[in-house]
Amino acid sequence: MSTREKTRENLTAMIEEIKEKLRLVNAGAMKAEHYSLDRFDDVEELYLMVKKKERFSVSEMDAIVSELGNLRDK
């Protein structure tokens, strides 16, 4: 996957990888279709940060999930 191309497929892949890496219990609540391509760069920034880390504290996970929630289309 190339995050350079702003496509729906890449946005979906990034969100799915974030959910996997964080091992979210309620991952079904975070669906890629809830995010517009206008938010691609913001999601990509979170994605790249999540990819770099091996482990996350509870507060880090909460912050990431909260930020993803803020990026969702209303």
XYZ file of C-alpha atoms in Angstrom:
74
model
C 0.000 0.000 0.000
C 1.202 3.449 -0.874
C -0.095 6.160 1.391
C 0.940 8.722 -1.210
C -2.201 8.123 -3.254
C -5.325 9.603 -1.702
C -7.723 6.801 -2.538
C -10.609 5.256 -0.650
C -8.749 1.920 -0.701
C -5.649 3.409 0.954
C -7.746 5.234 3.540
C -9.563 1.992 4.345
C -6.290 0.053 4.581
C -4.774 2.602 6.969
C -7.786 2.543 9.275
C -7.869 -1.256 9.259
C -4.154 -1.423 10.128
C -4.632 1.074 12.967
C -7.460 -1.056 14.367
C -5.326 -4.204 14.138
C -2.273 -2.627 15.712
C -4.287 -1.195 18.612
C -6.216 -4.452 18.987
C -9.426 -2.523 19.461
C -12.199 -4.420 21.178
C -14.972 -2.405 19.572
C -13.275 -2.069 16.184
C -16.617 -2.407 14.407
C -17.534 1.071 15.598
C -14.634 2.509 13.596
C -15.549 1.990 9.956
C -13.533 3.384 7.088
C -16.648 4.649 5.336
C -17.118 7.112 8.226
C -14.066 9.057 7.003
C -13.960 11.265 3.933
C -10.971 11.558 1.653
C -10.688 15.164 2.860
C -9.311 13.701 6.107
C -6.786 11.462 4.346
C -3.721 13.441 5.477
C -4.880 13.480 9.104
C -5.547 9.731 9.111
C -2.206 9.148 7.399
C -0.414 11.105 10.135
C -1.983 8.901 12.834
C -1.298 5.784 10.785
C 2.405 6.575 10.416
C 2.713 7.282 14.143
C 0.950 4.018 15.045
C 3.163 2.034 12.661
C 6.331 3.314 14.352
C 5.419 2.158 17.858
C 5.461 -1.387 19.170
C 3.321 -0.862 22.269
C 0.795 1.674 23.437
C -0.244 2.730 26.895
C -3.947 2.898 27.680
C -3.836 6.686 27.586
C -2.090 6.645 24.190
C -4.710 4.272 22.814
C -7.485 6.468 24.194
C -5.917 9.539 22.592
C -5.569 7.828 19.205
C -9.126 6.522 19.253
C -10.382 9.931 20.374
C -8.533 11.643 17.531
C -9.935 9.150 15.025
C -13.373 9.909 16.440
C -12.785 13.629 15.882
C -11.831 12.964 12.252
C -15.037 11.091 11.463
C -17.631 12.720 9.250
C -20.428 14.119 11.322
